[in-house]
Coordinates of C-alpha atoms in Angstrom, one line a residue:
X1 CA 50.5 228.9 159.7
X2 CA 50.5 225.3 158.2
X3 CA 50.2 225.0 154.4
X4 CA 48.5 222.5 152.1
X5 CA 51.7 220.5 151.0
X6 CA 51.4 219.3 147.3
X7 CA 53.4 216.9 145.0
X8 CA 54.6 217.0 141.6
X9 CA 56.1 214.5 139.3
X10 CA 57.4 216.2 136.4
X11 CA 60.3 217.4 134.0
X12 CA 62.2 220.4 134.6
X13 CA 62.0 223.3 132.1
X14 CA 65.3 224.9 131.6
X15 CA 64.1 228.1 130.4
X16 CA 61.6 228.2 133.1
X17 CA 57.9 228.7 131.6
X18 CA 56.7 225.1 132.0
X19 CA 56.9 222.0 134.2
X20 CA 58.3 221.7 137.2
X21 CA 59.4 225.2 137.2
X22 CA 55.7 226.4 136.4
X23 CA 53.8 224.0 139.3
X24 CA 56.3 225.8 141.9
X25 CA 55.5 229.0 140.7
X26 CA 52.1 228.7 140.7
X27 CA 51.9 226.5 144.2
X28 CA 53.1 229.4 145.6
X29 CA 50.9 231.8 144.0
X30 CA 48.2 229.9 145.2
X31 CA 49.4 229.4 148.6
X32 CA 50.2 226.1 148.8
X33 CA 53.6 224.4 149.4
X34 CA 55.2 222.2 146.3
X35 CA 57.5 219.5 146.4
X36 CA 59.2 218.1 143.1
X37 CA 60.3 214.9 141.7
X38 CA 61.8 215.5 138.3
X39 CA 61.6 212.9 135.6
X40 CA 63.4 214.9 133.0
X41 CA 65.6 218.0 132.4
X42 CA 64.1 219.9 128.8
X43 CA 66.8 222.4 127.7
X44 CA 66.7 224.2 124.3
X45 CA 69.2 224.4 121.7
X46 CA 69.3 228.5 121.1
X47 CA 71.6 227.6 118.3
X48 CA 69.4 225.3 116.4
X49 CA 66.2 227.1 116.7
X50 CA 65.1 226.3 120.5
X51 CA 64.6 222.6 119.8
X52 CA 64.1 220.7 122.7
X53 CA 66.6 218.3 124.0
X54 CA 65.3 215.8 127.2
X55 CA 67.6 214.2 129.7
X56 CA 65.7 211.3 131.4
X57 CA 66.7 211.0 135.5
X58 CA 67.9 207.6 136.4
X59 CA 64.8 206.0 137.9
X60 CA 66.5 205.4 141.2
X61 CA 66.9 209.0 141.3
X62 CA 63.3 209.2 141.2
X63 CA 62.5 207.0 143.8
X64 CA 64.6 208.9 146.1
X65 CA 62.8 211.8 145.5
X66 CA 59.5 210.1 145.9
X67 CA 60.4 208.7 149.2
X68 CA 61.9 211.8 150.5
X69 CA 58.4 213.6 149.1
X70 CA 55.9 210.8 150.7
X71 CA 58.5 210.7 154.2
X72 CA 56.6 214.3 154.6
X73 CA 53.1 213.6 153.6
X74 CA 51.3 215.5 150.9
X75 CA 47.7 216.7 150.2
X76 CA 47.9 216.1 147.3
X77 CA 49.9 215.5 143.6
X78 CA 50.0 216.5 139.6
X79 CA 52.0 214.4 137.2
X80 CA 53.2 216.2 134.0
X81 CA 56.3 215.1 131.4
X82 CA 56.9 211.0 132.7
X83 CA 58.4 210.6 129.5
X84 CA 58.4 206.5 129.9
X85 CA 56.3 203.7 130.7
X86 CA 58.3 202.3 133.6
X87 CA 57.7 205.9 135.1
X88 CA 54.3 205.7 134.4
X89 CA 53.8 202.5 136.1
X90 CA 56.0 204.1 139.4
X91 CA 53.8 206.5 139.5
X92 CA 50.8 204.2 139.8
X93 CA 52.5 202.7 142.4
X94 CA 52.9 205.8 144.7
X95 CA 49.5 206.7 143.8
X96 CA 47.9 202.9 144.9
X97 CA 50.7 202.1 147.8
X98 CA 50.2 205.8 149.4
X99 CA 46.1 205.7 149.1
X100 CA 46.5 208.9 147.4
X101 CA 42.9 210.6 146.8
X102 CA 43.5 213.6 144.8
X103 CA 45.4 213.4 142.1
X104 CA 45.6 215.3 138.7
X105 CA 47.2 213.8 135.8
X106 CA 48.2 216.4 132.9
X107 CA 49.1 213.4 130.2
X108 CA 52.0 215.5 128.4
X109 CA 53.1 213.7 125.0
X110 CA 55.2 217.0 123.5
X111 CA 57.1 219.5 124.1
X112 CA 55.6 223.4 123.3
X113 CA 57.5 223.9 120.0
X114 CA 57.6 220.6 119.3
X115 CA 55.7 218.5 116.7
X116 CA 56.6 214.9 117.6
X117 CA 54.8 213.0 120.7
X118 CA 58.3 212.4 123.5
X119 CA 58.0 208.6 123.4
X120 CA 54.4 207.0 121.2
X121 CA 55.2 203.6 123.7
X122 CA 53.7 206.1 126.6
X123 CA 50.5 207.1 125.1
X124 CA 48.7 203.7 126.1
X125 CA 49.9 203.3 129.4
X126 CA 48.8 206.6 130.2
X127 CA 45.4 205.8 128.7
X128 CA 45.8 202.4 130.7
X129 CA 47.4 202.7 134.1
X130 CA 47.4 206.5 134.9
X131 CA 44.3 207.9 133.8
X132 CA 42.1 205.2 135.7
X133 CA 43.4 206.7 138.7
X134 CA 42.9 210.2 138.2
X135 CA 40.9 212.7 140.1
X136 CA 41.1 215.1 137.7
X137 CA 42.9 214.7 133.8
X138 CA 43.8 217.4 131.5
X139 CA 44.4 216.4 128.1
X140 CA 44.7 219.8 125.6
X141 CA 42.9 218.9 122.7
X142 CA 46.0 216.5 121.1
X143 CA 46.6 214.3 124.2
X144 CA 42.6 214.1 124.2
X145 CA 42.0 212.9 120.8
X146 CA 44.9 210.4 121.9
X147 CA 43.7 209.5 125.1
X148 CA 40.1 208.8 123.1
X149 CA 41.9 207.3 120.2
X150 CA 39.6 209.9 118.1
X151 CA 40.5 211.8 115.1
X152 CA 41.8 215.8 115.9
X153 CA 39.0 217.4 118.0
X154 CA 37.9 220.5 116.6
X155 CA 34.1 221.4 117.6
X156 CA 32.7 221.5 121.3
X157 CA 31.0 218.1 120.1
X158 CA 33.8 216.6 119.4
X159 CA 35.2 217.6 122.6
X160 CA 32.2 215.9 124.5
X161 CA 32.6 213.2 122.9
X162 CA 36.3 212.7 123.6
X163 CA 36.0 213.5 127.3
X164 CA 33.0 210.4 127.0
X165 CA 35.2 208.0 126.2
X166 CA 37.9 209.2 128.5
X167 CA 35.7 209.2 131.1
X168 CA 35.1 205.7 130.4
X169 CA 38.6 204.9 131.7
X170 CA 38.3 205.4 134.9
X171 CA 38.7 209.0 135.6
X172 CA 36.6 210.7 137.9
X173 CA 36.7 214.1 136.4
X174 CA 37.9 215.0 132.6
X175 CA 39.0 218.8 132.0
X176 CA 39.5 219.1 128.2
X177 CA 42.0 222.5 127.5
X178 CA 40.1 224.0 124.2
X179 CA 42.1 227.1 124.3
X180 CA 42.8 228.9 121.5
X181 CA 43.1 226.2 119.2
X182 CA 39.4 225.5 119.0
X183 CA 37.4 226.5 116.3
X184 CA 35.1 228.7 118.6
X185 CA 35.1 232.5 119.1
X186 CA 35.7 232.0 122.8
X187 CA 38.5 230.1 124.8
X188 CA 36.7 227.3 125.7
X189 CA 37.3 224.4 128.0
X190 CA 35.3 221.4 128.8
X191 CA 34.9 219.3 132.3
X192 CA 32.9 216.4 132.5
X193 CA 31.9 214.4 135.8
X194 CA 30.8 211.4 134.0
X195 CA 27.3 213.2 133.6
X196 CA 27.0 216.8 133.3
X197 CA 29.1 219.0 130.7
X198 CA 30.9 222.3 132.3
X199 CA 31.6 224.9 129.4
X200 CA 34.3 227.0 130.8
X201 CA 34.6 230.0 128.5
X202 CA 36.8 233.5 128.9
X203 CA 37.5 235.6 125.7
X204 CA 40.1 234.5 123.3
X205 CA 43.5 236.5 124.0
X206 CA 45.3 237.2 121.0
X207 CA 49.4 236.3 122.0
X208 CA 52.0 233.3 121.5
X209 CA 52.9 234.0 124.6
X210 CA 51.3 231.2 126.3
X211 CA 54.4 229.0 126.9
X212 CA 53.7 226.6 130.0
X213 CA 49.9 227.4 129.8
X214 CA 49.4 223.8 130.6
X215 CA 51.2 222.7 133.2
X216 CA 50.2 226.0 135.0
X217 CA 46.2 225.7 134.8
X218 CA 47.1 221.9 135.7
X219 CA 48.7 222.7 138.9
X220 CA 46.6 225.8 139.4
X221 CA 43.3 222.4 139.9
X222 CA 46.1 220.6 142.1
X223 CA 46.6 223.5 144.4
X224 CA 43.1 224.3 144.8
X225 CA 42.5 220.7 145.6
X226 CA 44.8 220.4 148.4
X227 CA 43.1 223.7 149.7
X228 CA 39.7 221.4 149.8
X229 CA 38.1 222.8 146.8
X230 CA 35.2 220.7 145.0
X231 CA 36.8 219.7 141.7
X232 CA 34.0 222.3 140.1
X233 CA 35.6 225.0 142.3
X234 CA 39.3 224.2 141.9
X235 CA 38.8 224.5 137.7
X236 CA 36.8 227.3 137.7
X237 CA 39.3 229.1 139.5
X238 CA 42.1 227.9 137.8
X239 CA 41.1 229.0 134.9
X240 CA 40.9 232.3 136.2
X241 CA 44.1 231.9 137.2
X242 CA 45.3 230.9 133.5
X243 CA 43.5 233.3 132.6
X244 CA 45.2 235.8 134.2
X245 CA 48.5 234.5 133.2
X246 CA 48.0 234.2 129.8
X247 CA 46.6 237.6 129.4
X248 CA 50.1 239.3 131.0
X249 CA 52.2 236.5 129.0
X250 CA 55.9 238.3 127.6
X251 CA 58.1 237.8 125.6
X252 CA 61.4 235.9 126.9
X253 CA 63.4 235.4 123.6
X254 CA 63.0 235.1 120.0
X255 CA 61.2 231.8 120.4
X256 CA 59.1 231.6 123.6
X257 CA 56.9 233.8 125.4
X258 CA 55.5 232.2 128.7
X259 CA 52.8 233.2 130.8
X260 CA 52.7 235.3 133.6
X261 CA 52.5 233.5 137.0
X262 CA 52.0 236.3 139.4
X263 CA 49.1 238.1 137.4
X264 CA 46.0 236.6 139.0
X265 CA 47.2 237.9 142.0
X266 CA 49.0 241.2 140.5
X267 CA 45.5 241.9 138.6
X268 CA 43.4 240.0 139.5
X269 CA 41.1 236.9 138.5
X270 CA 38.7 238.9 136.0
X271 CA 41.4 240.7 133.7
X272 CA 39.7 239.2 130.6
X273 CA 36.5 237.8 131.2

């Protein structure tokens, strides 16, 4: 059996829920196989309330990873925490030197827990360099309004609106996270293919647990890509898949509660349609 290979440029979550740590889990959910060039290690302080602490990788560290990754071939790649522009810009690189096709860019400014964007210097080179290459971006509703240069996005207008102007940028496809954040009675998230709007809605789930909910529903699209899913396909089933994941999110500590990675398949994709 030959699987889908799949790339990911990312930071590594110490505790596990998010970034690197959730694309692999959910790659192999999803039956694809996941590669990983880390940008970052994120550990958390459990003396000091879980704040975040980030350890960039030397860029040349990067590279190697990238070459090693690219020596194999992939189907196809995500980006998540880059954390700088000169990152940023490598990336671009891979993605214009390799002729990469499918690509998903999830434009991650903080840390969950956090309140502060990682590095402000980053936001307009994503806007600039990565997200004119992307197959697929998907801002939550923060990195959109940032992304748009808008103010906070609170409606489903103001969502269409957003993914309008990021559209504008050169993105083929804009997937705009609502969640649970949105003033709407249902979790709501928004694509748009530069003409149609795609409400995705699944009932609101009552938990904090939701810890990595990003970068999973992210890689969850870059799996189903590789698979050769239409981009309408690969989000509509990743948000079942996030779905899923939320729904059977636990408690890990005092301070984070990620999601569940193996429920979509444990449960099934319709556990809270």
């Amino acid at each position: 059996m030959t699987l889908k290979k799949v790339m990911t440029i990312a930071g590594s979550d110490t505790s596990g829920g998010a970034g690197i740590q959730a694309d692999l889990k959910t790659f192999q959910e999803l039956g694809v196989y996941g590669m990983t060039a880390l940008t970052t290690i994120v550990t958390m302080d459990p003396k000091n309330h879980w704040h975040h602490n980030v350890f960039p990788i030397a860029i040349e560290t990067l590279e190697a990873q990238l070459e090693t990754i690219l020596s194999v071939g992939i189907d196809a790649m995500k980006t998540g925490m880059l954390g700088t522009v000169e990152i940023i810009e490598l990336a671009a690189k891979v993605i214009d030197e390799n002729q990469l096709q499918t690509v998903v860019i999830d434009p991650v400014m903080v840390c969950k827990g956090e309140d502060e964007v990682l590095h402000p210097e980053t936001t307009d080179a994503l806007r600039e360099i990565l997200v004119p290459r992307a197959t697929v971006v998907t801002p939550n509703l923060f990195e959109a309004s940032q992304l748009a240069q808008t103010a906070p996005l609170r409606t489903i207008e103001d969502m269409k609106q957003a993914a309008v102007k990021i559209h504008a940028l050169g993105a083929k496809y804009v997937l705009i996270k609502g969640g649970s954040k949105l003033n709407h009675e249902k979790a709501v998230d928004l694509l748009f293919d530069g003409a149609e709007f795609t409400l995705l809605e699944s009932k609101k789930i009552d938990t904090t647990y939701i810890h990595g909910a990003g970068c999973t529903y992210s890689s969850a699209i870059t799996a189903e890509l590789a698979k050769g899913k239409s981009v309408k396909d690969a989000v509509a089933t990743a948000k079942d898949f996030i779905t899923a994941a939320i729904a059977h999110g636990f408690k890990l500590n005092e301070y984070v509660g990620p999601t569940m990675h193996g429920a979509y398949r444990t449960f099934g994709a319709k556990v809270n349609a």
